[in-house]
Coordinates of C-alpha atoms and ligand atoms in Angstrom, one line a residue:
M1 CA -91.4 206.1 120.6
S2 CA -91.7 206.2 123.6
P3 CA -95.5 206.2 124.5
E4 CA -94.0 209.1 126.6
I5 CA -93.3 211.7 123.2
Q6 CA -92.3 214.8 124.0
Q7 CA -93.2 218.0 122.7
Y8 CA -91.5 218.4 119.2
D9 CA -89.7 222.0 118.7
P10 CA -88.0 223.3 115.6
F11 CA -84.5 222.8 115.6
V12 CA -80.9 223.1 113.6
L13 CA -79.7 220.0 113.0
V14 CA -75.8 221.0 112.5
L15 CA -74.8 217.2 111.1
F16 CA -70.7 216.7 111.4
G17 CA -69.1 214.5 108.6
A18 CA -72.1 215.6 105.5
T19 CA -70.4 214.2 102.6
G20 CA -69.7 210.7 104.1
D21 CA -70.5 207.7 104.0
L22 CA -73.4 207.6 107.0
S23 CA -75.3 210.7 105.5
K24 CA -75.6 209.9 102.3
R25 CA -76.8 206.5 102.8
K26 CA -78.9 206.6 105.7
L27 CA -79.2 210.2 107.9
F28 CA -80.0 212.3 104.6
P29 CA -82.6 209.8 103.0
A30 CA -84.1 208.9 106.6
L31 CA -84.6 213.0 107.3
Y32 CA -87.2 213.1 103.2
S33 CA -88.4 210.5 104.6
L34 CA -89.2 212.5 107.9
Y35 CA -89.8 215.2 106.1
Q36 CA -92.5 213.5 103.4
N37 CA -94.2 212.4 106.6
N38 CA -95.0 215.1 107.0
Q39 CA -93.1 214.6 110.9
L40 CA -91.4 216.9 110.1
H41 CA -92.7 220.1 109.7
N42 CA -91.8 223.1 108.3
D43 CA -89.9 225.2 111.4
F44 CA -86.5 223.3 111.2
A45 CA -82.8 223.7 109.1
V46 CA -79.7 222.4 108.6
I47 CA -76.4 222.7 108.5
G48 CA -73.9 220.2 106.9
V49 CA -70.7 220.1 107.7
G50 CA -67.6 218.5 106.2
R51 CA -64.1 218.4 105.5
S52 CA -63.8 219.7 101.8
E53 CA -64.8 223.0 100.9
L54 CA -67.7 222.0 98.9
S55 CA -70.7 225.3 97.1
R56 CA -74.1 224.3 98.8
E57 CA -75.3 223.9 94.9
K58 CA -72.7 220.7 94.7
F59 CA -73.6 219.9 97.7
L60 CA -78.0 219.7 96.8
A61 CA -76.3 217.4 94.4
E62 CA -75.0 215.9 96.1
L63 CA -77.9 215.5 98.8
K64 CA -80.2 214.1 95.8
E65 CA -78.1 211.8 94.6
S66 CA -78.5 210.0 98.2
I67 CA -82.1 210.9 99.0
S68 CA -83.0 209.0 94.6
T69 CA -80.3 206.9 95.1
Y70 CA -81.5 205.5 98.7
A71 CA -84.7 206.6 100.0
R72 CA -87.3 204.5 100.9
I73 CA -89.8 206.8 99.6
P74 CA -89.7 207.9 95.9
M75 CA -88.8 211.4 93.9
C76 CA -91.2 214.4 95.2
S77 CA -92.3 216.6 92.1
E78 CA -89.6 219.7 92.0
E79 CA -92.1 221.7 93.2
E80 CA -91.4 219.9 96.6
W81 CA -87.9 219.3 96.2
Q82 CA -86.8 222.8 96.6
A83 CA -89.3 223.6 99.3
F84 CA -87.7 220.8 101.3
I85 CA -84.2 222.3 99.6
S86 CA -84.8 225.4 101.7
H87 CA -84.0 224.4 104.9
F88 CA -80.5 222.7 103.7
D89 CA -77.5 224.5 103.2
Y90 CA -73.1 223.4 104.6
T91 CA -70.7 224.5 105.3
A92 CA -66.4 223.8 105.8
V93 CA -64.7 223.0 108.7
N94 CA -61.8 221.9 110.4
V95 CA -63.4 220.7 113.0
K96 CA -60.4 220.3 115.3
D97 CA -59.8 224.3 115.3
A98 CA -62.3 226.3 117.6
T99 CA -61.8 229.2 116.2
A100 CA -62.7 227.6 112.4
Y101 CA -66.1 227.6 113.5
G102 CA -67.1 230.3 112.9
T103 CA -68.8 230.5 109.8
L104 CA -70.8 228.1 111.4
T105 CA -72.2 229.7 113.9
S106 CA -73.1 232.2 111.2
K107 CA -74.8 229.5 109.4
V108 CA -76.9 228.7 112.2
Q109 CA -77.5 232.0 113.2
E110 CA -78.8 232.8 109.2
Y111 CA -80.5 230.0 109.3
E112 CA -82.8 230.3 112.6
A113 CA -83.0 233.7 111.8
K114 CA -85.1 232.0 108.0
F115 CA -87.0 230.3 109.7
N116 CA -87.7 232.2 113.1
L117 CA -85.9 228.8 114.8
P118 CA -86.0 229.3 118.8
G119 CA -82.5 228.0 118.9
N120 CA -82.9 224.3 119.7
R121 CA -79.9 222.6 118.7
M122 CA -78.6 219.2 117.9
F123 CA -75.6 218.4 116.6
Y124 CA -74.6 214.9 114.7
L125 CA -71.3 212.8 114.8
A126 CA -71.5 211.2 112.1
L127 CA -67.4 210.9 112.4
A128 CA -64.1 209.0 112.9
P129 CA -65.3 208.5 116.4
E130 CA -61.4 210.4 117.6
L131 CA -62.8 213.6 116.5
F132 CA -65.9 213.2 119.1
G133 CA -64.5 214.2 122.5
V134 CA -62.7 216.9 120.6
V135 CA -65.5 218.4 118.4
S136 CA -67.9 218.4 121.3
N137 CA -65.4 220.6 122.7
N138 CA -64.9 223.0 120.1
L139 CA -68.6 223.4 119.9
K140 CA -68.6 224.7 123.6
D141 CA -65.2 226.7 122.9
S142 CA -66.8 228.2 120.2
G143 CA -69.7 229.1 122.0
L144 CA -72.5 226.4 120.0
T145 CA -73.9 225.2 123.0
D146 CA -74.6 228.7 124.1
A147 CA -78.2 228.8 122.4
K148 CA -80.8 230.1 123.6
G149 CA -83.1 226.5 123.5
W150 CA -82.3 222.9 123.9
K151 CA -79.0 221.1 122.7
R152 CA -78.8 217.8 122.3
L153 CA -75.3 215.4 121.0
I154 CA -76.0 212.5 118.3
I155 CA -72.5 210.5 118.9
E156 CA -72.7 207.6 116.2
K157 CA -70.8 204.4 117.8
P158 CA -68.0 202.8 118.4
F159 CA -68.1 204.9 122.7
G160 CA -64.7 203.5 123.1
H161 CA -62.5 200.9 122.3
D162 CA -62.6 200.3 125.0
L163 CA -63.6 200.4 128.5
E164 CA -60.4 203.0 129.5
S165 CA -61.0 204.6 126.0
A166 CA -64.7 205.2 126.8
K167 CA -64.1 206.7 130.0
T168 CA -61.2 209.2 129.1
L169 CA -64.5 209.9 126.2
N170 CA -67.3 210.5 128.3
E171 CA -65.3 213.1 130.8
E172 CA -64.9 215.2 126.9
I173 CA -68.1 215.3 126.5
S174 CA -69.1 216.0 130.1
R175 CA -67.2 219.2 129.5
S176 CA -70.6 219.8 126.7
F177 CA -73.0 218.1 127.6
N178 CA -74.8 216.7 130.6
E179 CA -76.1 213.2 129.8
E180 CA -79.5 213.7 129.5
E181 CA -78.4 215.7 126.3
V182 CA -76.2 212.6 125.2
Y183 CA -77.7 210.6 122.0
R184 CA -75.1 206.9 121.8
I185 CA -76.7 205.7 118.7
D186 CA -77.2 202.4 118.4
H187 CA -79.0 201.8 115.3
Y188 CA -80.6 198.2 116.4
L189 CA -83.2 200.0 119.2
G190 CA -84.4 201.9 116.1
K191 CA -84.8 199.0 114.1
E192 CA -89.0 198.3 114.1
M193 CA -89.1 194.4 115.7
V194 CA -86.0 196.0 118.0
Q195 CA -88.8 197.5 119.9
N196 CA -90.9 195.0 119.5
I197 CA -89.4 193.2 120.8
E198 CA -90.5 194.9 124.5
V199 CA -94.2 195.2 123.3
I200 CA -94.8 190.5 122.4
R201 CA -93.3 190.8 126.3
F202 CA -95.0 192.2 127.5
A203 CA -98.3 192.6 125.9
N204 CA -99.2 189.7 125.6
S205 CA -100.0 187.2 128.4
M206 CA -98.9 184.3 126.7
F207 CA -95.4 185.0 126.6
E208 CA -94.3 187.4 129.9
P209 CA -95.8 183.8 132.4
L210 CA -93.3 181.7 130.3
W211 CA -90.5 183.9 129.6
N212 CA -88.2 182.0 132.2
N213 CA -85.4 179.5 133.3
R214 CA -88.9 176.9 134.2
Y215 CA -89.5 176.8 129.8
I216 CA -87.3 177.9 127.6
D217 CA -83.4 175.8 126.9
N218 CA -81.9 177.9 125.2
I219 CA -81.8 181.6 123.4
Q220 CA -80.2 181.9 120.3
I221 CA -79.6 185.2 118.3
T222 CA -78.0 185.4 115.3
A223 CA -77.0 188.3 113.3
S224 CA -75.0 187.5 109.7
E225 CA -74.4 189.6 107.0
T226 CA -73.7 188.2 103.3
V227 CA -70.7 192.1 103.5
G228 CA -67.3 191.2 103.9
V229 CA -65.4 194.2 105.6
E230 CA -65.9 196.5 102.8
E231 CA -64.1 199.7 102.0
R232 CA -63.5 200.5 105.9
A233 CA -60.6 197.8 106.4
A234 CA -59.6 201.7 107.8
Y235 CA -61.5 200.9 111.0
Y236 CA -62.5 197.1 110.1
E237 CA -58.9 196.0 111.5
H238 CA -59.4 197.4 115.3
S239 CA -62.0 197.2 115.4
G240 CA -63.1 193.7 114.2
A241 CA -67.1 191.5 114.8
L242 CA -65.8 192.3 118.6
R243 CA -66.2 196.1 118.9
D244 CA -67.9 196.7 116.2
M245 CA -71.5 194.2 116.7
V246 CA -70.9 192.5 119.9
Q247 CA -70.2 195.2 122.4
N248 CA -73.6 197.1 120.8
H249 CA -76.4 195.1 118.9
M250 CA -75.7 191.7 120.9
L251 CA -75.8 193.1 123.8
Q252 CA -78.6 195.7 123.5
M253 CA -80.5 192.3 121.9
V254 CA -80.2 190.1 124.6
M255 CA -81.5 192.9 127.5
M256 CA -84.2 193.2 124.6
V257 CA -84.6 190.0 125.4
C258 CA -84.2 189.6 128.7
M259 CA -85.3 192.8 130.6
E260 CA -87.7 192.6 133.3
P261 CA -91.1 194.6 133.0
P262 CA -90.3 198.5 133.7
S263 CA -93.1 200.0 135.9
R264 CA -94.3 201.9 133.6
L265 CA -92.7 203.2 129.4
K266 CA -90.7 205.7 130.5
T267 CA -87.2 206.4 129.3
E268 CA -85.3 206.1 132.0
A269 CA -87.1 202.9 133.2
V270 CA -86.9 200.8 130.7
R271 CA -83.0 201.3 130.2
D272 CA -83.1 200.9 134.2
E273 CA -84.7 197.5 133.5
K274 CA -81.9 197.0 131.0
V275 CA -79.0 197.7 132.2
K276 CA -79.7 195.2 135.3
V277 CA -79.7 192.5 132.9
L278 CA -76.5 193.8 131.9
R279 CA -75.3 193.6 135.0
A280 CA -76.4 190.3 135.9
L281 CA -75.1 189.2 132.4
R282 CA -72.0 186.8 134.3
R283 CA -68.5 188.3 132.4
Y284 CA -65.9 185.6 131.4
A285 CA -61.6 185.8 133.2
E286 CA -59.1 185.6 130.1
Q287 CA -59.0 181.5 131.3
E288 CA -62.6 181.0 130.5
V289 CA -62.5 183.4 127.2
A290 CA -61.4 180.7 125.1
F291 CA -64.4 177.9 126.2
N292 CA -67.3 180.1 126.4
V293 CA -66.2 182.4 123.3
V294 CA -65.6 181.5 119.7
R295 CA -63.4 183.4 117.0
G296 CA -63.5 183.2 112.7
Q297 CA -61.9 184.9 110.4
Y298 CA -63.3 184.4 106.6
S299 CA -61.4 182.6 104.1
S300 CA -62.3 182.6 100.0
G301 CA -65.4 181.0 98.9
E302 CA -68.2 181.0 97.2
I303 CA -71.3 183.4 97.8
N304 CA -74.4 183.4 95.8
G305 CA -72.6 182.1 92.9
E306 CA -69.7 185.0 93.1
E307 CA -65.8 183.6 94.3
L308 CA -65.3 185.7 97.5
P309 CA -61.4 186.3 99.0
G310 CA -59.7 185.6 101.7
Y311 CA -60.5 188.6 104.9
R312 CA -56.3 188.9 104.7
S313 CA -56.6 189.5 100.9
E314 CA -59.3 192.0 101.6
H315 CA -58.3 195.7 100.7
G316 CA -55.6 196.9 103.3
V317 CA -56.3 194.6 105.1
A318 CA -52.3 193.3 106.8
P319 CA -52.1 189.9 105.7
K320 CA -51.5 188.5 108.2
S321 CA -54.0 190.3 110.2
S322 CA -55.8 188.3 113.2
T323 CA -58.9 190.4 113.1
E324 CA -61.9 188.5 113.6
T325 CA -64.9 188.4 111.9
F326 CA -66.9 186.4 113.4
V327 CA -68.3 185.5 117.5
A328 CA -69.6 183.5 118.6
A329 CA -70.7 183.0 122.7
K330 CA -72.5 181.1 124.4
L331 CA -73.9 183.8 127.2
F332 CA -75.3 183.8 131.3
V333 CA -77.6 185.8 133.5
D334 CA -77.0 185.3 136.3
N335 CA -80.2 186.7 137.8
F336 CA -83.1 184.4 139.5
R337 CA -85.5 184.4 136.6
W338 CA -82.3 183.3 134.0
A339 CA -80.2 180.4 135.7
G340 CA -78.8 178.2 133.6
V341 CA -80.0 178.9 130.4
P342 CA -77.7 180.0 127.8
I343 CA -77.7 182.3 126.3
Y344 CA -76.5 181.4 122.6
I345 CA -74.9 184.4 119.8
R346 CA -73.4 184.5 117.1
T347 CA -72.8 187.6 114.1
G348 CA -70.3 187.7 111.2
K349 CA -69.1 188.3 107.9
R350 CA -69.0 186.1 104.9
M351 CA -72.4 184.0 105.8
P352 CA -74.5 182.5 103.5
K353 CA -77.5 184.9 104.2
K354 CA -78.2 189.0 105.9
T355 CA -80.4 188.1 108.9
T356 CA -80.7 189.1 112.1
E357 CA -82.9 186.3 114.3
I358 CA -83.8 185.5 117.8
I359 CA -84.9 182.6 118.3
I360 CA -85.9 181.1 122.0
Q361 CA -86.5 177.4 122.1
F362 CA -88.5 176.2 124.8
K363 CA -87.9 173.2 126.9
E364 CA -89.3 170.2 125.3
L365 CA -92.2 168.4 127.2
P366 CA -91.8 164.6 128.5
K367 CA -91.0 161.8 125.9
N368 CA -94.6 159.5 126.1
L369 CA -96.7 160.1 124.3
Y370 CA -95.4 162.0 120.7
F371 CA -92.2 162.2 121.2
N372 CA -91.8 159.2 119.3
K373 CA -90.5 156.9 116.9
N374 CA -92.9 157.6 113.9
N375 CA -92.3 161.7 115.5
D376 CA -90.1 163.7 114.1
L377 CA -90.7 166.3 116.6
G378 CA -89.1 169.5 117.4
P379 CA -88.8 171.9 120.7
N380 CA -91.4 174.7 120.4
L381 CA -89.9 177.9 119.0
L382 CA -91.1 181.6 119.1
I383 CA -88.9 182.9 116.3
I384 CA -88.1 187.0 116.4
R385 CA -87.2 187.9 112.9
I386 CA -84.8 191.6 112.5
N387 CA -84.5 192.0 109.8
P388 CA -84.2 191.9 106.4
E389 CA -87.8 190.3 107.3
E390 CA -89.1 191.1 110.1
G391 CA -92.5 189.2 112.0
M392 CA -92.7 186.4 114.2
Y393 CA -92.9 183.3 113.7
L394 CA -94.5 180.6 115.9
L395 CA -92.9 176.8 116.0
L396 CA -96.2 173.7 116.7
N397 CA -96.8 170.8 116.5
A398 CA -99.9 169.2 115.9
K399 CA -102.1 166.0 114.8
R400 CA -101.5 166.2 110.7
Q401 CA -104.6 165.6 109.1
G402 CA -106.4 162.1 108.8
T403 CA -103.7 160.4 110.6
D404 CA -104.3 159.0 114.4
D405 CA -100.8 159.4 115.1
K406 CA -99.3 161.0 113.2
V407 CA -98.2 164.7 114.4
V408 CA -95.8 166.9 112.7
P409 CA -94.3 170.8 113.3
I410 CA -97.0 173.5 112.0
A411 CA -95.8 177.2 112.1
M412 CA -97.9 180.6 113.2
E413 CA -96.4 183.1 111.0
F414 CA -96.5 187.1 111.7
C415 CA -94.9 189.2 108.8
N416 CA -94.5 192.9 110.1
N417 CA -93.2 194.0 107.0
C418 CA -95.4 192.4 103.8
S419 CA -97.5 195.0 102.8
D420 CA -96.2 198.3 104.4
Q421 CA -92.4 199.5 104.5
S422 CA -90.9 199.6 108.1
P423 CA -89.6 203.1 108.2
E424 CA -85.4 202.5 109.0
A425 CA -83.7 202.2 112.1
Y426 CA -82.5 206.0 111.1
E427 CA -86.3 207.6 111.1
S428 CA -87.1 206.8 114.5
L429 CA -83.9 207.9 116.0
L430 CA -83.8 210.4 114.5
Y431 CA -87.1 212.0 115.2
D432 CA -87.3 210.5 118.9
A433 CA -83.7 212.0 119.0
A434 CA -85.4 215.6 117.7
T435 CA -88.3 215.6 120.5
G436 CA -86.1 213.8 123.4
D437 CA -87.4 210.7 123.5
S438 CA -83.9 208.7 124.5
T439 CA -85.9 205.9 125.4
F440 CA -83.5 203.6 122.2
F441 CA -81.2 205.5 122.9
T442 CA -77.7 203.3 125.1
R443 CA -77.0 205.3 128.2
W444 CA -73.6 206.2 129.8
D445 CA -73.6 202.5 132.3
E446 CA -75.2 200.3 129.1
V447 CA -71.6 201.3 127.8
S448 CA -68.9 201.0 130.2
I449 CA -71.6 197.2 131.6
A450 CA -70.9 196.0 127.6
W451 CA -67.2 196.6 128.1
K452 CA -66.9 196.1 130.6
F453 CA -67.9 192.6 129.7
V454 CA -66.1 192.7 126.3
D455 CA -62.4 194.0 127.7
P456 CA -60.8 190.7 129.2
I457 CA -62.6 188.6 126.0
R458 CA -60.6 191.1 123.5
R459 CA -57.8 190.5 125.7
A460 CA -57.8 187.2 126.3
W461 CA -57.9 187.4 121.7
D462 CA -54.7 190.2 121.5
Q463 CA -52.8 188.0 124.2
T464 CA -52.8 184.1 122.7
K465 CA -50.5 183.1 120.2
E466 CA -53.3 180.8 118.9
E467 CA -53.9 180.8 114.6
I468 CA -56.9 182.5 114.4
P469 CA -59.8 179.7 113.4
H470 CA -61.0 180.1 109.5
Y471 CA -64.7 180.2 107.6
P472 CA -65.5 179.6 104.6
S473 CA -66.9 182.7 103.1
G474 CA -70.4 181.3 103.2
T475 CA -70.7 179.0 106.0
W476 CA -71.6 179.5 108.8
G477 CA -68.0 181.0 110.8
P478 CA -65.3 177.9 112.4
D479 CA -65.8 174.5 113.5
E480 CA -65.6 175.6 116.5
A481 CA -68.8 178.1 116.4
H482 CA -71.1 174.8 116.4
Q483 CA -69.1 172.7 118.9
L484 CA -69.7 175.6 121.5
L485 CA -73.5 174.3 120.9
A486 CA -72.8 170.1 120.5
R487 CA -70.5 170.3 123.5
D488 CA -74.3 171.0 125.7
G489 CA -76.1 168.7 123.5
K490 CA -77.7 171.6 121.3
K491 CA -77.8 172.5 117.5
W492 CA -77.2 176.2 116.5
W493 CA -81.2 176.7 114.3
P494 CA -81.6 176.8 110.7
V495 CA -82.1 180.8 109.6
F496 CA -85.3 182.0 107.7
G497 CA -84.2 181.0 104.1
E498 CA -83.1 177.9 104.9
R499 CA -85.2 177.3 107.3
E500 CA -88.4 177.8 105.3
S501 CA -87.9 174.3 103.1
E502 CA -88.3 171.9 106.1
V503 CA -90.9 173.7 108.5
V504 CA -93.3 175.9 105.9
V505 CA -93.4 173.8 104.2
K506 CA -94.8 171.0 106.4
A507 CA -96.8 173.5 108.0
K508 CA -98.3 174.6 105.1
E509 CA -100.0 170.7 104.8
Q510 CA -101.7 170.8 107.9
P511 CA -104.1 175.1 107.3
A512 CA -106.3 173.4 108.7
I513 CA -105.0 173.6 111.4
L514 CA -104.2 177.7 111.8
Ligands
BG6_601 C1 -72.9 199.0 111.5 C2 -71.0 198.0 111.7 O1 -73.2 199.1 112.8 O2 -74.2 197.3 111.6 C3 -71.4 196.9 110.2 O3 -70.3 198.8 112.1 C4 -72.8 196.0 110.5 O4 -70.7 196.5 109.6 C5 -73.2 196.7 110.0 O5 -72.2 195.6 108.9 C6 -74.7 196.3 110.1 O6 -76.3 196.4 110.3 P1 -77.3 196.1 109.6 O7 -78.0 196.8 110.1 O8 -77.0 195.9 108.9 O9 -78.1 194.1 109.9

């Protein structure tokens, strides 16, 4: 949430895809947390829209099931529950048919009257992407967007599957909604520690002077998952890790780390600085892709003692699929601050750990003093942990107690979610959308430039006759991902958990220093 918080106005949320997975796992629990935290006042209503005919009772039973299973806040008393669900209703709509929106319109009006709402309407499309355009058109044609108050469209990713399709979608949407009314979700931007990057950088005088190519050697961003494709093969086979993770979440983190300080903490000022990073991001021509970008696909293997099948044996996946489940890349932001600093990113499924981390590796010092054979010293690292652990970790070098020349790595740690649970990304994003704060949503120019970066990579891979490299489930990707850094004389730093044994233990031997 930006400090430029606007007015929270009573509103109706029309939730398309109300019987889907995202609603159950994320959106209903987020609404419940906001309500429990008094961030949603008593003047709101949620009208769920789905394909299936469902009575209100059945819908409310599903709502309860979702909240008791996934909400981070425990179930409330029966009395409070009844008050909460009085705001919810459901209607089935064939969303492709503009004439079928009549019952939805009546429901919306009924709840606006019931809670005396002023006609502010928020439309959330938690739908298959091919429906985004048609639903947005039908909202206008059915008159649902002609309300007395504001109207906002929240749209899930993926926004298109390449630049052309994204442009078409954007044109379709812009018939019914202005750019300021469109809230494109990238849920990584709702994560506490992604939002915190800006604060860590711009509220601490000790980082900003060093945050450039004079002092930073390289940056590494890892987003690894232990899960495989799960039940999403129909989507993932056409998306792959490049479109699913790199085009959005990974590039968003690059922008947050590399942006210049905005002139003010105003939505457009922040977004302007972010988009400048994308404009300076070096785009690879198709023939440069093989050298700078690595893809991989998981084969069978083991994670935590469990035997797991390879991607090609997963339900719904083509037996000869060449969809990538892993991407690593070397990026450059060609501007004055970052020229020459490689930014290595990697993301993959079925890796040894679920973690998202950003590692800033500072340049090494001259070797004449402490960097000698007595000391096994590494460079200073600043590690920003995005999830599941949230926090920061600064790796320094200091003298070992009681020795003259032994210098050891020590760590300073800050944990963001050790004592208090952080809000879920969808809580902050829904709240921001309700208050009209679009800072942590993606603007059209960000989306389009991200596709310009990704499209040539996709084309290069679509054209190659080479077999996709494989990596066993439970490993850190194909060998090529390690060679990408080895070629530059660098290595991927171990992630949290793997690093713990080698660094924190040493740090604990030096408590007096901290
Ligand atoms: C989603 C992707 O956007 O992000 C998924 O579609 C991925 O494939 C997920 O699993 C990862 O999000 P998080 O918050 O668990 O890191």
